[in-house]
PDB file of C-alpha atoms in Angstrom:
ATOM      1  CA  MET A  76      26.613 -33.710   8.618  1.00 55.00           C
ATOM      2  CA  ARG A  77      27.951 -30.172   9.567  1.00 65.00           C
ATOM      3  CA  LYS A  78      26.092 -30.869  13.005  1.00 72.00           C
ATOM      4  CA  THR A  79      27.751 -34.210  13.378  1.00 76.00           C
ATOM      5  CA  SER A  80      31.047 -32.553  12.279  1.00 78.00           C
ATOM      6  CA  THR A  81      30.564 -29.956  15.124  1.00 83.00           C
ATOM      7  CA  ILE A  82      30.050 -32.134  18.204  1.00 85.00           C
ATOM      8  CA  VAL A  83      32.951 -34.172  17.236  1.00 87.00           C
ATOM      9  CA  ASP A  84      35.125 -31.365  16.772  1.00 87.00           C
ATOM     10  CA  GLY A  85      33.912 -30.352  20.383  1.00 88.00           C
ATOM     11  CA  ALA A  86      34.736 -33.674  21.746  1.00 89.00           C
ATOM     12  CA  VAL A  87      37.926 -33.370  20.764  1.00 90.00           C
ATOM     13  CA  MET A  88      38.797 -30.491  21.728  1.00 91.00           C
ATOM     14  CA  ALA A  89      37.002 -30.885  25.232  1.00 90.00           C
ATOM     15  CA  GLY A  90      39.639 -33.779  25.476  1.00 90.00           C
ATOM     16  CA  VAL A  91      42.653 -31.874  24.241  1.00 91.00           C
ATOM     17  CA  TYR A  92      41.584 -29.513  26.891  1.00 92.00           C
ATOM     18  CA  ILE A  93      41.194 -32.110  29.768  1.00 90.00           C
ATOM     19  CA  ILE A  94      44.618 -33.327  29.057  1.00 91.00           C
ATOM     20  CA  LEU A  95      46.363 -30.318  29.132  1.00 90.00           C
ATOM     21  CA  MET A  96      44.196 -29.356  32.238  1.00 89.00           C
ATOM     22  CA  ILE A  97      45.653 -32.493  34.137  1.00 89.00           C
ATOM     23  CA  ILE A  98      49.298 -31.923  33.176  1.00 89.00           C
ATOM     24  CA  SER A  99      48.991 -27.693  34.190  1.00 86.00           C
ATOM     25  CA  LEU A 100      47.452 -29.047  37.755  1.00 85.00           C
ATOM     26  CA  ASN A 101      50.114 -31.931  38.271  1.00 85.00           C
ATOM     27  CA  LEU A 102      53.063 -31.153  36.470  1.00 81.00           C
ATOM     28  CA  PRO A 103      54.332 -27.749  37.811  1.00 76.00           C
ATOM     29  CA  LEU A 104      57.031 -27.675  35.424  1.00 79.00           C
ATOM     30  CA  ILE A 105      55.701 -28.741  32.687  1.00 83.00           C
ATOM     31  CA  GLY A 106      52.333 -27.093  33.466  1.00 79.00           C
ATOM     32  CA  ALA A 107      53.832 -23.709  33.800  1.00 80.00           C
ATOM     33  CA  PHE A 108      54.182 -23.902  30.183  1.00 84.00           C
ATOM     34  CA  THR A 109      50.848 -25.914  28.975  1.00 86.00           C
ATOM     35  CA  PHE A 110      48.939 -23.349  30.874  1.00 86.00           C
ATOM     36  CA  PHE A 111      49.207 -21.319  28.091  1.00 88.00           C
ATOM     37  CA  LEU A 112      48.215 -23.842  26.153  1.00 90.00           C
ATOM     38  CA  LEU A 113      44.703 -24.324  27.401  1.00 91.00           C
ATOM     39  CA  PRO A 114      43.207 -20.969  25.813  1.00 93.00           C
ATOM     40  CA  LEU A 115      44.441 -23.256  22.448  1.00 93.00           C
ATOM     41  CA  PRO A 116      41.311 -26.312  22.008  1.00 93.00           C
ATOM     42  CA  ILE A 117      38.785 -23.107  22.574  1.00 94.00           C
ATOM     43  CA  ILE A 118      40.144 -20.915  19.944  1.00 94.00           C
ATOM     44  CA  LEU A 119      40.617 -23.395  17.271  1.00 93.00           C
ATOM     45  CA  PHE A 120      37.059 -24.548  17.782  1.00 93.00           C
ATOM     46  CA  VAL A 121      35.419 -21.246  18.104  1.00 93.00           C
ATOM     47  CA  PHE A 122      37.216 -20.288  14.976  1.00 93.00           C
ATOM     48  CA  LYS A 123      35.683 -23.091  12.943  1.00 90.00           C
ATOM     49  CA  HIS A 124      32.382 -23.525  13.862  1.00 89.00           C
ATOM     50  CA  GLY A 125      31.417 -19.958  16.384  1.00 88.00           C
ATOM     51  CA  TRP A 126      30.991 -18.671  19.681  1.00 90.00           C
ATOM     52  CA  LYS A 127      27.840 -20.624  20.266  1.00 90.00           C
ATOM     53  CA  PRO A 128      28.595 -23.928  20.130  1.00 90.00           C
ATOM     54  CA  GLY A 129      31.848 -22.849  21.655  1.00 91.00           C
ATOM     55  CA  LEU A 130      29.658 -21.609  24.631  1.00 93.00           C
ATOM     56  CA  LEU A 131      28.615 -25.451  24.890  1.00 92.00           C
ATOM     57  CA  VAL A 132      32.270 -26.426  24.437  1.00 92.00           C
ATOM     58  CA  TRP A 133      33.497 -24.319  27.601  1.00 93.00           C
ATOM     59  CA  ALA A 134      30.408 -25.398  29.428  1.00 92.00           C
ATOM     60  CA  VAL A 135      31.369 -29.072  29.119  1.00 91.00           C
ATOM     61  CA  THR A 136      35.070 -28.335  30.002  1.00 92.00           C
ATOM     62  CA  LEU A 137      33.891 -26.421  32.657  1.00 91.00           C
ATOM     63  CA  VAL A 138      32.080 -29.651  34.458  1.00 91.00           C
ATOM     64  CA  LEU A 139      34.801 -31.983  33.425  1.00 90.00           C
ATOM     65  CA  SER A 140      37.766 -29.815  35.302  1.00 89.00           C
ATOM     66  CA  GLY A 141      35.275 -29.483  38.128  1.00 88.00           C
ATOM     67  CA  GLY A 142      35.024 -33.048  38.188  1.00 88.00           C
ATOM     68  CA  ILE A 143      38.652 -34.097  37.617  1.00 87.00           C
ATOM     69  CA  GLY A 144      40.265 -31.162  39.492  1.00 83.00           C
ATOM     70  CA  GLY A 145      37.775 -29.714  41.628  1.00 84.00           C
ATOM     71  CA  ALA A 146      37.925 -25.954  42.513  1.00 80.00           C
ATOM     72  CA  GLY A 147      41.450 -25.785  40.697  1.00 81.00           C
ATOM     73  CA  GLY A 148      39.916 -27.464  37.835  1.00 85.00           C
ATOM     74  CA  ILE A 149      37.414 -24.788  37.507  1.00 87.00           C
ATOM     75  CA  ILE A 150      40.003 -21.945  38.189  1.00 86.00           C
ATOM     76  CA  TYR A 151      41.790 -23.093  35.373  1.00 87.00           C
ATOM     77  CA  ALA A 152      38.845 -23.705  32.936  1.00 90.00           C
ATOM     78  CA  PHE A 153      36.886 -20.515  33.498  1.00 91.00           C
ATOM     79  CA  PRO A 154      39.704 -17.932  32.551  1.00 91.00           C
ATOM     80  CA  SER A 155      41.009 -20.290  29.818  1.00 92.00           C
ATOM     81  CA  GLY A 156      37.853 -20.887  28.251  1.00 92.00           C
ATOM     82  CA  PHE A 157      36.449 -17.129  28.349  1.00 94.00           C
ATOM     83  CA  ALA A 158      40.458 -16.246  26.671  1.00 94.00           C
ATOM     84  CA  GLY A 159      39.898 -18.826  23.993  1.00 94.00           C
ATOM     85  CA  ILE A 160      36.107 -17.688  23.093  1.00 95.00           C
ATOM     86  CA  VAL A 161      36.880 -14.218  23.036  1.00 95.00           C
ATOM     87  CA  MET A 162      39.990 -14.554  21.151  1.00 95.00           C
ATOM     88  CA  GLY A 163      38.553 -17.443  18.601  1.00 94.00           C
ATOM     89  CA  GLU A 164      35.978 -15.247  17.489  1.00 94.00           C
ATOM     90  CA  LEU A 165      37.918 -12.509  16.501  1.00 94.00           C
ATOM     91  CA  TYR A 166      40.376 -14.747  14.916  1.00 94.00           C
ATOM     92  CA  LYS A 167      37.075 -15.644  12.971  1.00 93.00           C
ATOM     93  CA  ARG A 168      35.955 -12.314  12.034  1.00 92.00           C
ATOM     94  CA  LYS A 169      39.475 -11.824  10.608  1.00 91.00           C
ATOM     95  CA  LYS A 170      40.398  -9.177  13.003  1.00 92.00           C
ATOM     96  CA  SER A 171      43.989  -7.825  13.055  1.00 91.00           C
ATOM     97  CA  ALA A 172      46.652  -9.392  14.931  1.00 92.00           C
ATOM     98  CA  PHE A 173      46.092  -6.539  17.202  1.00 93.00           C
ATOM     99  CA  GLY A 174      42.505  -6.494  17.446  1.00 93.00           C
ATOM    100  CA  VAL A 175      43.128 -10.353  18.817  1.00 94.00           C
ATOM    101  CA  LEU A 176      45.321  -9.244  21.489  1.00 94.00           C
ATOM    102  CA  LEU A 177      43.442  -5.898  22.630  1.00 93.00           C
ATOM    103  CA  GLY A 178      40.154  -8.395  22.784  1.00 95.00           C
ATOM    104  CA  GLY A 179      42.263 -10.863  24.814  1.00 94.00           C
ATOM    105  CA  SER A 180      44.117  -8.740  27.112  1.00 94.00           C
ATOM    106  CA  LEU A 181      40.986  -7.148  28.278  1.00 94.00           C
ATOM    107  CA  ALA A 182      39.662 -10.726  28.533  1.00 94.00           C
ATOM    108  CA  GLY A 183      42.432 -11.648  30.680  1.00 93.00           C
ATOM    109  CA  ILE A 184      42.254  -8.359  32.746  1.00 93.00           C
ATOM    110  CA  PHE A 185      38.810  -9.156  33.510  1.00 94.00           C
ATOM    111  CA  ASN A 186      39.695 -12.741  34.457  1.00 91.00           C
ATOM    112  CA  LEU A 187      42.114 -11.581  37.064  1.00 89.00           C
ATOM    113  CA  LEU A 188      39.953  -9.102  38.167  1.00 89.00           C
ATOM    114  CA  LEU A 189      37.525 -11.923  38.856  1.00 89.00           C
ATOM    115  CA  LEU A 190      40.005 -14.187  40.577  1.00 86.00           C
ATOM    116  CA  LEU A 191      41.176 -11.412  42.814  1.00 85.00           C
ATOM    117  CA  VAL A 192      37.526 -10.734  44.154  1.00 85.00           C
ATOM    118  CA  PHE A 193      36.766 -14.517  44.255  1.00 83.00           C
ATOM    119  CA  ALA A 194      39.920 -14.980  46.599  1.00 80.00           C
ATOM    120  CA  LYS A 195      39.038 -12.307  48.591  1.00 79.00           C
ATOM    121  CA  TYR A 196      35.671 -12.416  49.351  1.00 79.00           C
ATOM    122  CA  LEU A 197      34.883 -16.023  49.254  1.00 77.00           C
ATOM    123  CA  LEU A 198      38.042 -17.217  50.609  1.00 72.00           C
ATOM    124  CA  HIS A 199      39.320 -14.513  52.530  1.00 76.00           C
ATOM    125  CA  PHE A 200      42.740 -14.868  51.268  1.00 76.00           C
ATOM    126  CA  ASN A 201      44.338 -11.183  50.013  1.00 79.00           C
ATOM    127  CA  LEU A 202      46.908 -12.078  47.531  1.00 77.00           C
ATOM    128  CA  VAL A 203      48.402  -8.530  47.602  1.00 78.00           C
ATOM    129  CA  LYS A 204      48.715  -8.696  51.246  1.00 83.00           C
ATOM    130  CA  VAL A 205      49.997 -12.549  51.169  1.00 80.00           C
ATOM    131  CA  THR A 206      52.459 -11.442  48.374  1.00 80.00           C
ATOM    132  CA  GLN A 207      53.827  -8.304  50.538  1.00 78.00           C
ATOM    133  CA  GLY A 208      54.399 -10.366  53.367  1.00 80.00           C
ATOM    134  CA  ARG A 209      56.537 -13.334  51.606  1.00 81.00           C
ATOM    135  CA  PHE A 210      58.656 -10.790  50.118  1.00 78.00           C
ATOM    136  CA  ASN A 211      59.021  -8.751  53.510  1.00 77.00           C
ATOM    137  CA  GLU A 212      59.685 -12.396  55.099  1.00 78.00           C
ATOM    138  CA  ILE A 213      62.784 -12.972  52.212  1.00 76.00           C
ATOM    139  CA  ILE A 214      64.041  -9.339  53.217  1.00 74.00           C
ATOM    140  CA  ASP A 215      64.096 -10.113  56.804  1.00 75.00           C
ATOM    141  CA  GLN A 216      66.241 -12.705  56.071  1.00 74.00           C
ATOM    142  CA  ALA A 217      68.658 -10.876  54.201  1.00 69.00           C
ATOM    143  CA  ALA A 218      69.136  -8.358  56.967  1.00 69.00           C
ATOM    144  CA  GLN A 219      69.980 -10.582  59.264  1.00 72.00           C
ATOM    145  CA  PHE A 220      73.409 -11.208  56.972  1.00 68.00           C
ATOM    146  CA  TYR A 221      73.773  -7.416  57.318  1.00 63.00           C
ATOM    147  CA  LYS A 222      73.525  -6.043  60.636  1.00 62.00           C
ATOM    148  CA  ASP A 223      76.147  -4.019  60.569  1.00 56.00           C
ATOM    149  CA  GLY A 224      74.744  -1.702  58.319  1.00 55.00           C
ATOM    150  CA  GLY A 225      76.450  -0.318  55.122  1.00 56.00           C
ATOM    151  CA  PRO A 226      74.991  -0.213  51.270  1.00 58.00           C
ATOM    152  CA  GLU A 227      73.591  -3.466  51.691  1.00 61.00           C
ATOM    153  CA  THR A 228      71.009  -2.369  54.136  1.00 65.00           C
ATOM    154  CA  ALA A 229      70.307   0.960  52.109  1.00 66.00           C
ATOM    155  CA  ARG A 230      69.298  -1.658  49.165  1.00 70.00           C
ATOM    156  CA  LEU A 231      67.365  -3.880  51.500  1.00 69.00           C
ATOM    157  CA  ASP A 232      65.430  -0.674  52.653  1.00 71.00           C
ATOM    158  CA  LEU A 233      65.119   0.262  49.055  1.00 73.00           C
ATOM    159  CA  LEU A 234      63.284  -3.090  48.258  1.00 75.00           C
ATOM    160  CA  ARG A 235      61.287  -2.618  51.233  1.00 77.00           C
ATOM    161  CA  GLU A 236      59.749   0.558  49.517  1.00 77.00           C
ATOM    162  CA  GLN A 237      59.516  -1.234  46.716  1.00 77.00           C
ATOM    163  CA  VAL A 238      57.429  -3.692  48.436  1.00 77.00           C
ATOM    164  CA  ALA A 239      55.137  -1.372  49.845  1.00 79.00           C
ATOM    165  CA  MET A 240      54.276   0.159  46.512  1.00 81.00           C
ATOM    166  CA  ILE A 241      52.869  -3.413  45.418  1.00 80.00           C
ATOM    167  CA  PRO A 242      49.129  -2.366  46.159  1.00 83.00           C
ATOM    168  CA  TYR A 243      49.591   0.783  44.346  1.00 85.00           C
ATOM    169  CA  MET A 244      51.110  -0.832  41.384  1.00 85.00           C
ATOM    170  CA  LEU A 245      48.273  -3.607  40.981  1.00 85.00           C
ATOM    171  CA  PRO A 246      46.490  -1.833  38.243  1.00 87.00           C
ATOM    172  CA  ILE A 247      49.452  -2.024  36.043  1.00 89.00           C
ATOM    173  CA  SER A 248      50.574  -5.754  37.307  1.00 88.00           C
ATOM    174  CA  ILE A 249      47.495  -7.018  36.031  1.00 90.00           C
ATOM    175  CA  ILE A 250      47.530  -5.239  32.996  1.00 91.00           C
ATOM    176  CA  ILE A 251      51.311  -6.018  31.737  1.00 91.00           C
ATOM    177  CA  GLY A 252      50.374  -9.639  32.889  1.00 91.00           C
ATOM    178  CA  ALA A 253      47.202  -9.746  30.774  1.00 92.00           C
ATOM    179  CA  VAL A 254      49.133  -8.226  27.752  1.00 93.00           C
ATOM    180  CA  LEU A 255      52.166 -10.932  28.279  1.00 92.00           C
ATOM    181  CA  SER A 256      49.930 -14.131  28.856  1.00 93.00           C
ATOM    182  CA  THR A 257      47.613 -13.210  25.440  1.00 94.00           C
ATOM    183  CA  LEU A 258      51.238 -12.289  23.631  1.00 94.00           C
ATOM    184  CA  LEU A 259      52.254 -15.857  24.624  1.00 93.00           C
ATOM    185  CA  THR A 260      49.027 -17.669  24.016  1.00 93.00           C
ATOM    186  CA  GLN A 261      48.638 -15.581  20.438  1.00 94.00           C
ATOM    187  CA  TRP A 262      52.011 -16.499  19.470  1.00 93.00           C
ATOM    188  CA  LEU A 263      51.138 -20.453  20.398  1.00 92.00           C
ATOM    189  CA  ALA A 264      47.851 -20.125  18.755  1.00 92.00           C
ATOM    190  CA  SER A 265      49.451 -18.508  15.518  1.00 92.00           C
ATOM    191  CA  LEU A 266      51.803 -21.881  15.361  1.00 91.00           C
ATOM    192  CA  VAL A 267      49.015 -23.860  15.600  1.00 90.00           C
ATOM    193  CA  LEU A 268      46.971 -22.041  12.972  1.00 90.00           C
ATOM    194  CA  LYS A 269      49.662 -21.718  10.197  1.00 89.00           C
ATOM    195  CA  ARG A 270      50.140 -25.728  10.725  1.00 88.00           C
ATOM    196  CA  MET A 271      46.590 -26.355  10.205  1.00 86.00           C
ATOM    197  CA  ARG A 272      46.689 -23.707   7.129  1.00 85.00           C
ATOM    198  CA  MET A 273      44.054 -21.778   8.785  1.00 86.00           C
ATOM    199  CA  GLU A 274      43.963 -18.158   7.647  1.00 87.00           C
ATOM    200  CA  TYR A 275      44.878 -15.606   9.690  1.00 88.00           C
ATOM    201  CA  ARG A 276      46.181 -12.227  10.232  1.00 88.00           C
ATOM    202  CA  THR A 277      49.366 -11.921  11.505  1.00 89.00           C
ATOM    203  CA  PHE A 278      51.218  -8.732  13.404  1.00 91.00           C
ATOM    204  CA  PRO A 279      53.503  -6.773  11.331  1.00 91.00           C
ATOM    205  CA  PRO A 280      57.058  -6.477  11.459  1.00 91.00           C
ATOM    206  CA  PHE A 281      58.376  -5.394  14.620  1.00 91.00           C
ATOM    207  CA  ARG A 282      59.879  -2.356  13.213  1.00 91.00           C
ATOM    208  CA  GLU A 283      56.732  -1.221  11.536  1.00 90.00           C
ATOM    209  CA  TRP A 284      54.771  -0.900  14.534  1.00 90.00           C
ATOM    210  CA  ALA A 285      53.622   2.599  15.728  1.00 89.00           C
ATOM    211  CA  PHE A 286      51.099   3.763  18.581  1.00 90.00           C
ATOM    212  CA  PRO A 287      48.968   6.434  17.818  1.00 89.00           C
ATOM    213  CA  LYS A 288      50.624  10.063  18.603  1.00 90.00           C
ATOM    214  CA  SER A 289      48.201  10.896  21.345  1.00 90.00           C
ATOM    215  CA  PHE A 290      50.285   8.441  23.494  1.00 91.00           C
ATOM    216  CA  LEU A 291      52.894  11.389  23.612  1.00 91.00           C
ATOM    217  CA  TRP A 292      50.179  13.797  25.010  1.00 92.00           C
ATOM    218  CA  TYR A 293      49.079  11.204  27.283  1.00 92.00           C
ATOM    219  CA  TYR A 294      52.230  10.903  28.552  1.00 93.00           C
ATOM    220  CA  ILE A 295      53.256  14.701  29.133  1.00 92.00           C
ATOM    221  CA  LEU A 296      49.942  14.738  30.849  1.00 92.00           C
ATOM    222  CA  ALA A 297      51.193  11.662  33.486  1.00 90.00           C
ATOM    223  CA  LEU A 298      54.319  13.672  33.431  1.00 90.00           C
ATOM    224  CA  VAL A 299      52.820  17.001  34.713  1.00 91.00           C
ATOM    225  CA  LEU A 300      50.956  15.023  37.426  1.00 89.00           C
ATOM    226  CA  THR A 301      53.948  13.343  38.857  1.00 88.00           C
ATOM    227  CA  LEU A 302      54.970  16.767  38.881  1.00 87.00           C
ATOM    228  CA  THR A 303      52.405  17.995  41.053  1.00 86.00           C
ATOM    229  CA  ARG A 304      53.197  15.369  44.127  1.00 83.00           C
ATOM    230  CA  PRO A 305      49.416  14.272  44.711  1.00 83.00           C
ATOM    231  CA  GLU A 306      49.053  12.349  48.310  1.00 83.00           C
ATOM    232  CA  HIS A 307      50.607   9.337  48.498  1.00 79.00           C
ATOM    233  CA  GLY A 308      47.788   6.724  48.847  1.00 75.00           C
ATOM    234  CA  SER A 309      45.204   8.631  47.233  1.00 81.00           C
ATOM    235  CA  GLY A 310      43.259   7.848  44.288  1.00 80.00           C
ATOM    236  CA  LEU A 311      45.248  10.396  42.304  1.00 84.00           C
ATOM    237  CA  TYR A 312      48.314   9.309  43.296  1.00 86.00           C
ATOM    238  CA  ILE A 313      48.035   5.647  42.325  1.00 86.00           C
ATOM    239  CA  LEU A 314      46.172   7.089  38.935  1.00 87.00           C
ATOM    240  CA  THR A 315      49.473   9.046  38.294  1.00 88.00           C
ATOM    241  CA  ILE A 316      52.093   6.100  38.953  1.00 89.00           C
ATOM    242  CA  ASN A 317      50.115   3.465  37.024  1.00 90.00           C
ATOM    243  CA  LEU A 318      49.655   5.851  34.085  1.00 91.00           C
ATOM    244  CA  TYR A 319      52.897   7.082  34.030  1.00 92.00           C
ATOM    245  CA  ILE A 320      54.172   3.606  33.765  1.00 91.00           C
ATOM    246  CA  ILE A 321      52.487   2.156  31.163  1.00 92.00           C
ATOM    247  CA  LEU A 322      52.736   4.850  29.116  1.00 93.00           C
ATOM    248  CA  SER A 323      56.622   5.089  29.766  1.00 93.00           C
ATOM    249  CA  LEU A 324      56.580   1.411  28.734  1.00 93.00           C
ATOM    250  CA  VAL A 325      54.630   1.967  25.270  1.00 93.00           C
ATOM    251  CA  LEU A 326      57.122   4.637  24.695  1.00 94.00           C
ATOM    252  CA  VAL A 327      60.439   2.320  25.029  1.00 94.00           C
ATOM    253  CA  VAL A 328      58.718  -0.583  22.655  1.00 94.00           C
ATOM    254  CA  GLN A 329      58.269   2.559  20.264  1.00 94.00           C
ATOM    255  CA  GLY A 330      61.803   3.323  20.913  1.00 94.00           C
ATOM    256  CA  LEU A 331      62.788  -0.074  19.758  1.00 94.00           C
ATOM    257  CA  THR A 332      60.962  -0.353  17.082  1.00 94.00           C
ATOM    258  CA  VAL A 333      63.335   2.827  15.905  1.00 93.00           C
ATOM    259  CA  ILE A 334      66.330   0.667  16.476  1.00 93.00           C
ATOM    260  CA  PHE A 335      64.975  -2.514  15.143  1.00 94.00           C
ATOM    261  CA  SER A 336      63.977  -0.327  11.671  1.00 93.00           C
ATOM    262  CA  TYR A 337      67.575   1.265  11.826  1.00 92.00           C
ATOM    263  CA  ALA A 338      68.947  -1.820  11.751  1.00 92.00           C
ATOM    264  CA  LYS A 339      67.379  -3.101   8.837  1.00 91.00           C
ATOM    265  CA  LYS A 340      68.120  -0.149   7.310  1.00 91.00           C
ATOM    266  CA  LYS A 341      72.192  -0.651   7.996  1.00 88.00           C
ATOM    267  CA  GLN A 342      71.750  -4.221   7.213  1.00 89.00           C
ATOM    268  CA  TRP A 343      72.403  -5.102  10.833  1.00 90.00           C
ATOM    269  CA  PRO A 344      72.850  -9.129  11.624  1.00 91.00           C
ATOM    270  CA  LYS A 345      69.272  -9.927  12.887  1.00 88.00           C
ATOM    271  CA  ALA A 346      70.313 -10.858  16.326  1.00 92.00           C
ATOM    272  CA  LEU A 347      71.986  -7.487  17.112  1.00 92.00           C
ATOM    273  CA  PRO A 348      68.665  -5.285  17.992  1.00 91.00           C
ATOM    274  CA  VAL A 349      67.546  -8.455  19.783  1.00 92.00           C
ATOM    275  CA  PHE A 350      70.320  -8.223  21.760  1.00 94.00           C
ATOM    276  CA  LEU A 351      69.899  -4.591  22.024  1.00 92.00           C
ATOM    277  CA  ALA A 352      66.559  -4.947  23.154  1.00 91.00           C
ATOM    278  CA  VAL A 353      66.971  -7.761  25.664  1.00 92.00           C
ATOM    279  CA  LEU A 354      70.172  -5.676  27.087  1.00 91.00           C
ATOM    280  CA  VAL A 355      67.627  -2.832  27.458  1.00 90.00           C
ATOM    281  CA  ILE A 356      64.923  -4.566  29.224  1.00 88.00           C
ATOM    282  CA  PHE A 357      67.384  -6.900  31.335  1.00 89.00           C
ATOM    283  CA  THR A 358      69.421  -3.864  32.790  1.00 86.00           C
ATOM    284  CA  SER A 359      66.376  -1.293  33.241  1.00 81.00           C
ATOM    285  CA  SER A 360      66.799  -1.650  37.289  1.00 74.00           C
ATOM    286  CA  PHE A 361      70.315  -1.187  37.838  1.00 75.00           C
ATOM    287  CA  LEU A 362      70.946   0.862  34.987  1.00 80.00           C
ATOM    288  CA  PRO A 363      68.249   2.777  34.061  1.00 84.00           C
ATOM    289  CA  ILE A 364      69.778   5.173  31.599  1.00 90.00           C
ATOM    290  CA  LEU A 365      69.348   2.493  28.825  1.00 90.00           C
ATOM    291  CA  MET A 366      65.871   2.577  28.531  1.00 91.00           C
ATOM    292  CA  GLU A 367      65.549   6.435  29.402  1.00 92.00           C
ATOM    293  CA  VAL A 368      67.671   6.648  26.218  1.00 93.00           C
ATOM    294  CA  VAL A 369      65.082   4.179  24.302  1.00 94.00           C
ATOM    295  CA  LYS A 370      61.876   6.007  25.436  1.00 94.00           C
ATOM    296  CA  PHE A 371      63.651   9.531  24.065  1.00 94.00           C
ATOM    297  CA  LEU A 372      63.908   7.593  20.588  1.00 93.00           C
ATOM    298  CA  GLY A 373      59.885   6.753  21.347  1.00 94.00           C
ATOM    299  CA  ILE A 374      59.397  10.479  22.100  1.00 94.00           C
ATOM    300  CA  ILE A 375      61.346  11.804  19.321  1.00 93.00           C
ATOM    301  CA  ASP A 376      59.567   9.207  16.514  1.00 92.00           C
ATOM    302  CA  LEU A 377      55.703   9.894  17.662  1.00 91.00           C
ATOM    303  CA  GLY A 378      56.516  13.502  17.591  1.00 89.00           C
ATOM    304  CA  PHE A 379      58.558  13.831  14.735  1.00 87.00           C
ATOM    305  CA  GLU A 380      57.810  10.426  12.463  1.00 86.00           C
ATOM    306  CA  LEU A 381      61.793   9.507  13.241  1.00 87.00           C
ATOM    307  CA  LYS A 382      61.597   6.060  11.554  1.00 88.00           C
ATOM    308  CA  LYS A 383      60.310   7.420   8.587  1.00 86.00           C
ATOM    309  CA  ARG A 384      63.269  10.302   8.395  1.00 85.00           C
ATOM    310  CA  ILE A 385      65.472   7.121   8.801  1.00 81.00           C
ATOM    311  CA  ASN A 386      63.732   5.142   6.074  1.00 77.00           C
ATOM    312  CA  THR A 387      64.077   8.478   3.605  1.00 75.00           C
TER     313      THR A 387
END
């Protein structure tokens, strides 16, 4: 009876997956959303039946996706299935929400690296160079409107420098992309799991988030490395800029938790700290001082437990 139930559930989940995959392939606007839904059928099935039957369902979705969508279908099915198995098994083992996020993010990083290798060595398609070329084309077109120079030309030159940094920023881009996509999938999964009344561990309130204190020392190390001015393009240079950026983002998140904790203590409207967080993020490119202030709060919190002092 149990085996029959597993087969039926597997067939249903594979069917749901194929429907989502077809939508993702053929309806670009809706597909941008359904792409993040693709791991959900695998997550739910593995949560209920375990990773071994999940591998079989994944194999079925790979075959069906290849038959229906060709190479595009397989490119969708492989990463979503792999991430679904990892996250579903972590849910099944009652791991914390941060544990599921870490496992899903690592699976996402593996998927993105595999995609880049596949594109470069099998399709002879260098995604980084193509992206750089597209950005440079846009900048060249904009430069035609500002032939006389001026501040606009200076901004375009700054954009060219940022585009030139794309190859060096690839590691941090992969990490951030994997974490954000996993967070979105995890949020969607929580809605479905809650609807189905399946037990899982949720994130604590954002104001209670706290990174290990060791991250502060890692940040100081990265800051010292930037002061040594490693040779441009060297391995140490790439390591330094990526380490500094990722740890800076960690400290910004830590600083935002301080703001949310203070808002809770002072009984501010719930929308106010959210507005401040959005303001900091969207003004980071032209008003970075706000993000630096928030990062400083994160440093103080990790070093001197600022949130604990606020609450006491």
